[in-house]
PDB file of C-alpha atoms in Angstrom:
ATOM      1  CA  MET A   1       6.610  16.492  13.365  1.00  0.00           C
ATOM      2  CA  LYS A   2       8.475  15.009  10.368  1.00  0.00           C
ATOM      3  CA  LYS A   3      10.968  13.355  12.735  1.00  0.00           C
ATOM      4  CA  LYS A   4       8.092  11.765  14.719  1.00  0.00           C
ATOM      5  CA  ILE A   5       6.489  10.425  11.532  1.00  0.00           C
ATOM      6  CA  ALA A   6       9.840   9.077  10.324  1.00  0.00           C
ATOM      7  CA  THR A   7      10.392   7.362  13.686  1.00  0.00           C
ATOM      8  CA  LEU A   8       6.893   5.818  13.568  1.00  0.00           C
ATOM      9  CA  ILE A   9       7.473   4.548  10.024  1.00  0.00           C
ATOM     10  CA  LEU A  10      10.830   3.110  11.068  1.00  0.00           C
ATOM     11  CA  LEU A  11       9.241   1.345  14.037  1.00  0.00           C
ATOM     12  CA  ALA A  12       6.319   0.067  11.967  1.00  0.00           C
ATOM     13  CA  ASN A  13       8.728  -1.354   9.398  1.00  0.00           C
ATOM     14  CA  SER A  14      10.959  -2.860  12.091  1.00  0.00           C
ATOM     15  CA  PHE A  15       8.350  -5.035  13.802  1.00  0.00           C
ATOM     16  CA  ALA A  16       8.948  -8.751  13.321  1.00  0.00           C
ATOM     17  CA  TYR A  17       7.834 -11.907  15.127  1.00  0.00           C
ATOM     18  CA  GLY A  18       6.730 -10.057  18.256  1.00  0.00           C
ATOM     19  CA  ASN A  19       9.960  -8.080  18.658  1.00  0.00           C
ATOM     20  CA  ILE A  20      10.577  -4.391  18.017  1.00  0.00           C
ATOM     21  CA  PHE A  21      13.901  -3.177  16.729  1.00  0.00           C
ATOM     22  CA  TYR A  22      14.361   0.288  18.232  1.00  0.00           C
ATOM     23  CA  THR A  23      17.018   2.718  16.985  1.00  0.00           C
ATOM     24  CA  VAL A  24      18.898   4.611  19.702  1.00  0.00           C
ATOM     25  CA  SER A  25      18.690   8.411  19.417  1.00  0.00           C
ATOM     26  CA  ARG A  26      21.219  10.989  20.670  1.00  0.00           C
ATOM     27  CA  GLY A  27      21.168  11.430  24.450  1.00  0.00           C
ATOM     28  CA  GLU A  28      19.076   8.322  25.226  1.00  0.00           C
ATOM     29  CA  THR A  29      20.058   5.896  27.962  1.00  0.00           C
ATOM     30  CA  LEU A  30      19.168   2.213  28.254  1.00  0.00           C
ATOM     31  CA  ARG A  31      17.108   3.017  31.314  1.00  0.00           C
ATOM     32  CA  GLU A  32      15.006   5.599  29.394  1.00  0.00           C
ATOM     33  CA  ILE A  33      14.509   3.194  26.473  1.00  0.00           C
ATOM     34  CA  ALA A  34      13.494   0.389  28.858  1.00  0.00           C
ATOM     35  CA  LYS A  35      11.005   2.670  30.625  1.00  0.00           C
ATOM     36  CA  LYS A  36       9.560   3.845  27.305  1.00  0.00           C
ATOM     37  CA  HIS A  37       8.894   0.215  26.271  1.00  0.00           C
ATOM     38  CA  ASN A  38       7.745  -1.135  29.655  1.00  0.00           C
ATOM     39  CA  THR A  39      10.689  -3.577  30.103  1.00  0.00           C
ATOM     40  CA  GLN A  40      13.445  -4.084  32.801  1.00  0.00           C
ATOM     41  CA  THR A  41      16.943  -2.453  31.790  1.00  0.00           C
ATOM     42  CA  LYS A  42      18.443  -5.852  32.595  1.00  0.00           C
ATOM     43  CA  GLU A  43      16.253  -7.523  29.947  1.00  0.00           C
ATOM     44  CA  LEU A  44      17.535  -5.086  27.285  1.00  0.00           C
ATOM     45  CA  ILE A  45      21.139  -5.817  28.245  1.00  0.00           C
ATOM     46  CA  GLU A  46      20.632  -9.599  28.058  1.00  0.00           C
ATOM     47  CA  LEU A  47      18.497  -9.556  24.907  1.00  0.00           C
ATOM     48  CA  ASN A  48      21.027  -7.412  23.012  1.00  0.00           C
ATOM     49  CA  ASN A  49      24.208  -8.887  24.521  1.00  0.00           C
ATOM     50  CA  ILE A  50      25.385  -5.440  25.696  1.00  0.00           C
ATOM     51  CA  LYS A  51      28.846  -5.547  27.298  1.00  0.00           C
ATOM     52  CA  ASN A  52      28.878  -2.002  28.706  1.00  0.00           C
ATOM     53  CA  PRO A  53      25.394  -0.653  29.622  1.00  0.00           C
ATOM     54  CA  ASP A  54      26.800   2.856  30.100  1.00  0.00           C
ATOM     55  CA  LEU A  55      27.990   2.981  26.496  1.00  0.00           C
ATOM     56  CA  ILE A  56      25.357   2.714  23.763  1.00  0.00           C
ATOM     57  CA  TYR A  57      25.844   4.262  20.357  1.00  0.00           C
ATOM     58  CA  VAL A  58      23.457   6.528  18.453  1.00  0.00           C
ATOM     59  CA  GLY A  59      21.909   4.572  15.587  1.00  0.00           C
ATOM     60  CA  ARG A  60      22.315   1.160  17.243  1.00  0.00           C
ATOM     61  CA  LYS A  61      19.278  -1.062  16.791  1.00  0.00           C
ATOM     62  CA  LEU A  62      18.074  -2.665  20.004  1.00  0.00           C
ATOM     63  CA  LYS A  63      15.746  -5.652  20.088  1.00  0.00           C
ATOM     64  CA  ILE A  64      12.821  -5.061  22.441  1.00  0.00           C
ATOM     65  CA  ILE A  65      10.227  -7.727  23.227  1.00  0.00           C
ATOM     66  CA  SER A  66       6.667  -6.669  22.425  1.00  0.00           C
ATOM     67  CA  GLN A  67       4.320  -8.164  25.027  1.00  0.00           C
ATOM     68  CA  LEU A  68       1.330  -7.966  22.675  1.00  0.00           C
ATOM     69  CA  GLY A  69       3.414  -9.588  19.944  1.00  0.00           C
ATOM     70  CA  GLU A  70       4.235 -12.464  22.280  1.00  0.00           C
ATOM     71  CA  LEU A  71       0.521 -12.807  23.070  1.00  0.00           C
ATOM     72  CA  ALA A  72      -0.323 -12.906  19.360  1.00  0.00           C
ATOM     73  CA  LYS A  73       2.275 -15.649  18.843  1.00  0.00           C
ATOM     74  CA  LYS A  74       0.616 -17.680  21.639  1.00  0.00           C
ATOM     75  CA  TYR A  75      -2.801 -17.358  19.989  1.00  0.00           C
ATOM     76  CA  GLU A  76      -1.387 -18.372  16.632  1.00  0.00           C
ATOM     77  CA  LYS A  77       0.377 -21.368  18.202  1.00  0.00           C
ATOM     78  CA  ASN A  78      -2.871 -22.360  19.947  1.00  0.00           C
ATOM     79  CA  GLY A  79      -4.661 -22.249  16.588  1.00  0.00           C
ATOM     80  CA  ASP A  80      -2.025 -24.541  15.067  1.00  0.00           C
ATOM     81  CA  GLU A  81      -2.234 -26.991  17.975  1.00  0.00           C
ATOM     82  CA  ILE A  82      -6.041 -27.143  17.878  1.00  0.00           C
ATOM     83  CA  LEU A  83      -6.128 -27.706  14.124  1.00  0.00           C
ATOM     84  CA  ASN A  84      -3.589 -30.546  14.400  1.00  0.00           C
ATOM     85  CA  SER A  85      -5.167 -32.185  17.479  1.00  0.00           C
ATOM     86  CA  TYR A  86      -6.982 -35.499  17.072  1.00  0.00           C
ATOM     87  CA  ASP A  87      -9.400 -35.416  19.998  1.00  0.00           C
ATOM     88  CA  LEU A  88     -11.866 -32.981  18.417  1.00  0.00           C
ATOM     89  CA  THR A  89     -14.099 -33.222  15.353  1.00  0.00           C
ATOM     90  CA  LEU A  90     -12.796 -31.530  12.208  1.00  0.00           C
ATOM     91  CA  LYS A  91     -15.662 -29.007  12.118  1.00  0.00           C
ATOM     92  CA  TYR A  92     -15.044 -27.951  15.720  1.00  0.00           C
ATOM     93  CA  ARG A  93     -11.292 -27.712  15.147  1.00  0.00           C
ATOM     94  CA  ILE A  94     -11.777 -25.452  12.140  1.00  0.00           C
ATOM     95  CA  GLU A  95     -14.021 -23.037  14.044  1.00  0.00           C
ATOM     96  CA  LYS A  96     -11.840 -23.040  17.161  1.00  0.00           C
ATOM     97  CA  ALA A  97      -8.569 -22.600  15.249  1.00  0.00           C
ATOM     98  CA  GLU A  98     -10.098 -19.840  13.119  1.00  0.00           C
ATOM     99  CA  ASN A  99     -11.081 -17.940  16.287  1.00  0.00           C
ATOM    100  CA  TYR A 100      -7.509 -18.131  17.611  1.00  0.00           C
ATOM    101  CA  TYR A 101      -6.082 -17.004  14.256  1.00  0.00           C
ATOM    102  CA  ARG A 102      -8.490 -14.052  14.097  1.00  0.00           C
ATOM    103  CA  ILE A 103      -7.505 -12.932  17.611  1.00  0.00           C
ATOM    104  CA  ALA A 104      -3.815 -13.224  16.656  1.00  0.00           C
ATOM    105  CA  LYS A 105      -4.437 -11.251  13.439  1.00  0.00           C
ATOM    106  CA  ASN A 106      -6.188  -8.453  15.350  1.00  0.00           C
ATOM    107  CA  ILE A 107      -3.252  -8.163  17.754  1.00  0.00           C
ATOM    108  CA  TYR A 108      -0.695  -8.283  14.936  1.00  0.00           C
ATOM    109  CA  ASP A 109      -2.623  -5.612  13.010  1.00  0.00           C
ATOM    110  CA  ARG A 110      -2.908  -3.375  16.063  1.00  0.00           C
ATOM    111  CA  GLU A 111       0.806  -3.688  16.853  1.00  0.00           C
ATOM    112  CA  GLU A 112       1.884  -3.560  13.178  1.00  0.00           C
ATOM    113  CA  ILE A 113       3.877  -6.768  13.683  1.00  0.00           C
ATOM    114  CA  TYR A 114       4.553  -9.115  10.781  1.00  0.00           C
ATOM    115  CA  TYR A 115       2.665 -12.396  10.998  1.00  0.00           C
ATOM    116  CA  LEU A 116       4.661 -15.255  12.422  1.00  0.00           C
ATOM    117  CA  GLY A 117       3.192 -17.960  10.228  1.00  0.00           C
ATOM    118  CA  GLY A 118       0.967 -15.985   7.879  1.00  0.00           C
ATOM    119  CA  VAL A 119      -2.280 -15.648   9.815  1.00  0.00           C
ATOM    120  CA  ASP A 120      -4.131 -14.266   6.765  1.00  0.00           C
ATOM    121  CA  ARG A 121      -3.013 -17.335   4.800  1.00  0.00           C
ATOM    122  CA  LYS A 122      -4.246 -19.657   7.555  1.00  0.00           C
ATOM    123  CA  ILE A 123      -7.630 -17.928   7.828  1.00  0.00           C
ATOM    124  CA  ALA A 124      -8.067 -18.109   4.041  1.00  0.00           C
ATOM    125  CA  GLY A 125      -7.049 -21.781   4.142  1.00  0.00           C
ATOM    126  CA  LEU A 126      -9.674 -22.546   6.783  1.00  0.00           C
ATOM    127  CA  GLU A 127     -12.320 -20.725   4.727  1.00  0.00           C
ATOM    128  CA  ASN A 128     -11.435 -23.052   1.824  1.00  0.00           C
ATOM    129  CA  LEU A 129     -11.699 -26.079   4.099  1.00  0.00           C
ATOM    130  CA  LYS A 130     -15.137 -24.979   5.368  1.00  0.00           C
ATOM    131  CA  ASN A 131     -16.361 -24.503   1.785  1.00  0.00           C
ATOM    132  CA  ALA A 132     -14.938 -27.904   0.804  1.00  0.00           C
ATOM    133  CA  LEU A 133     -16.853 -29.610   3.627  1.00  0.00           C
ATOM    134  CA  ARG A 134     -20.059 -27.784   2.686  1.00  0.00           C
ATOM    135  CA  TYR A 135     -19.814 -28.912  -0.968  1.00  0.00           C
ATOM    136  CA  GLU A 136     -18.846 -32.440   0.124  1.00  0.00           C
ATOM    137  CA  ASN A 137     -22.046 -32.686   2.200  1.00  0.00           C
ATOM    138  CA  MET A 138     -24.127 -31.437  -0.730  1.00  0.00           C
ATOM    139  CA  GLY A 139     -22.356 -33.917  -3.028  1.00  0.00           C
ATOM    140  CA  LYS A 140     -23.201 -36.813  -0.698  1.00  0.00           C
ATOM    141  CA  ILE A 141     -26.877 -35.802  -0.702  1.00  0.00           C
ATOM    142  CA  TYR A 142     -26.949 -35.622  -4.517  1.00  0.00           C
ATOM    143  CA  ARG A 143     -25.157 -38.990  -4.684  1.00  0.00           C
ATOM    144  CA  ILE A 144     -27.867 -40.615  -2.529  1.00  0.00           C
ATOM    145  CA  LYS A 145     -30.584 -38.998  -4.664  1.00  0.00           C
ATOM    146  CA  GLY A 146     -28.879 -40.253  -7.845  1.00  0.00           C
ATOM    147  CA  LYS A 147     -28.354 -36.751  -9.259  1.00  0.00           C
ATOM    148  CA  LYS A 148     -24.975 -37.444 -10.872  1.00  0.00           C
ATOM    149  CA  GLU A 149     -24.534 -34.077 -12.591  1.00  0.00           C
ATOM    150  CA  ASP A 150     -25.144 -32.099  -9.388  1.00  0.00           C
ATOM    151  CA  MET A 151     -23.018 -34.550  -7.406  1.00  0.00           C
ATOM    152  CA  SER A 152     -20.097 -34.164  -9.839  1.00  0.00           C
ATOM    153  CA  TYR A 153     -20.346 -30.371  -9.668  1.00  0.00           C
ATOM    154  CA  CYS A 154     -20.238 -30.447  -5.837  1.00  0.00           C
ATOM    155  CA  TYR A 155     -17.302 -32.850  -5.728  1.00  0.00           C
ATOM    156  CA  LEU A 156     -15.409 -30.726  -8.261  1.00  0.00           C
ATOM    157  CA  LYS A 157     -15.946 -27.719  -5.991  1.00  0.00           C
ATOM    158  CA  THR A 158     -14.891 -29.834  -2.973  1.00  0.00           C
ATOM    159  CA  LEU A 159     -11.716 -30.903  -4.762  1.00  0.00           C
ATOM    160  CA  GLY A 160     -10.910 -27.319  -5.798  1.00  0.00           C
ATOM    161  CA  HIS A 161     -11.331 -25.974  -2.261  1.00  0.00           C
ATOM    162  CA  LEU A 162      -9.325 -28.833  -0.729  1.00  0.00           C
ATOM    163  CA  MET A 163      -6.484 -28.275  -3.198  1.00  0.00           C
ATOM    164  CA  GLU A 164      -6.504 -24.549  -2.415  1.00  0.00           C
ATOM    165  CA  TYR A 165      -6.456 -25.375   1.303  1.00  0.00           C
ATOM    166  CA  GLU A 166      -3.479 -27.691   0.759  1.00  0.00           C
ATOM    167  CA  LYS A 167      -1.682 -24.996  -1.248  1.00  0.00           C
ATOM    168  CA  ARG A 168      -2.187 -22.377   1.453  1.00  0.00           C
ATOM    169  CA  MET A 169      -1.490 -24.568   4.478  1.00  0.00           C
ATOM    170  CA  GLY A 170       1.294 -26.753   3.094  1.00  0.00           C
ATOM    171  CA  ASP A 171       1.034 -29.867   5.229  1.00  0.00           C
ATOM    172  CA  ILE A 172      -2.547 -31.033   5.731  1.00  0.00           C
ATOM    173  CA  ILE A 173      -4.142 -33.087   8.499  1.00  0.00           C
ATOM    174  CA  PRO A 174      -5.034 -36.784   7.850  1.00  0.00           C
ATOM    175  CA  GLU A 175      -8.820 -36.224   7.682  1.00  0.00           C
ATOM    176  CA  VAL A 176      -8.319 -33.678   4.896  1.00  0.00           C
ATOM    177  CA  LYS A 177      -6.031 -36.088   3.008  1.00  0.00           C
ATOM    178  CA  ASP A 178      -8.811 -38.683   3.253  1.00  0.00           C
ATOM    179  CA  LYS A 179     -11.387 -36.232   1.936  1.00  0.00           C
ATOM    180  CA  LEU A 180      -9.085 -35.218  -0.924  1.00  0.00           C
ATOM    181  CA  ARG A 181      -8.591 -38.895  -1.862  1.00  0.00           C
ATOM    182  CA  GLU A 182     -12.345 -39.584  -1.596  1.00  0.00           C
ATOM    183  CA  ALA A 183     -13.251 -36.645  -3.860  1.00  0.00           C
ATOM    184  CA  LYS A 184     -10.748 -37.856  -6.488  1.00  0.00           C
ATOM    185  CA  ILE A 185     -12.139 -41.409  -6.308  1.00  0.00           C
ATOM    186  CA  VAL A 186     -15.759 -40.223  -6.659  1.00  0.00           C
ATOM    187  CA  LEU A 187     -14.897 -37.970  -9.587  1.00  0.00           C
ATOM    188  CA  GLY A 188     -12.680 -40.634 -11.186  1.00  0.00           C
ATOM    189  CA  GLY A 189     -15.461 -43.209 -10.899  1.00  0.00           C
ATOM    190  CA  GLU A 190     -17.964 -40.809 -12.418  1.00  0.00           C
ATOM    191  CA  ASN A 191     -15.654 -39.986 -15.342  1.00  0.00           C
ATOM    192  CA  GLU A 192     -15.188 -43.685 -16.130  1.00  0.00           C
ATOM    193  CA  LYS A 193     -18.952 -44.297 -16.414  1.00  0.00           C
TER     194      LYS A 193
END
């Protein structure tokens, strides 16, 4: 039982970017390992650059592709592409990308694979962006109504959320840069008066 737990811990700690690094045990063959992980023996040989398939050493770490991990990477990539696309409105892109990131996160969590690009970070970033847009809308309403104090509060919140989004996501899309600039201008203009 202890050996099984140790093996599970080793596997859980070895997951990365959709690949499993499996340690060969005494008496195992490549064919048995391939069968255990639902892959062709040939794929193992190519992936690990094995010269002699009949000779594998105990303790050698073999890279094995995780099909679910590859699927999670596709979802994460789709989320990135949607967020960076220009043919959809920002609100729609946020919701759509967030859905893809959540699906990827669920798969990563289930497979105990490390996140490729930090899915948690991306989801948190999108939450900040949603909050920024909500406060920006409120700020615009208060601006029209001439409620400067409430407007300033909303734009300060907008600016804070946008800056947090930028910090989490690194590079930000042009519409967000525009909103960041606009919030600074509105707040700068208010501070001068």
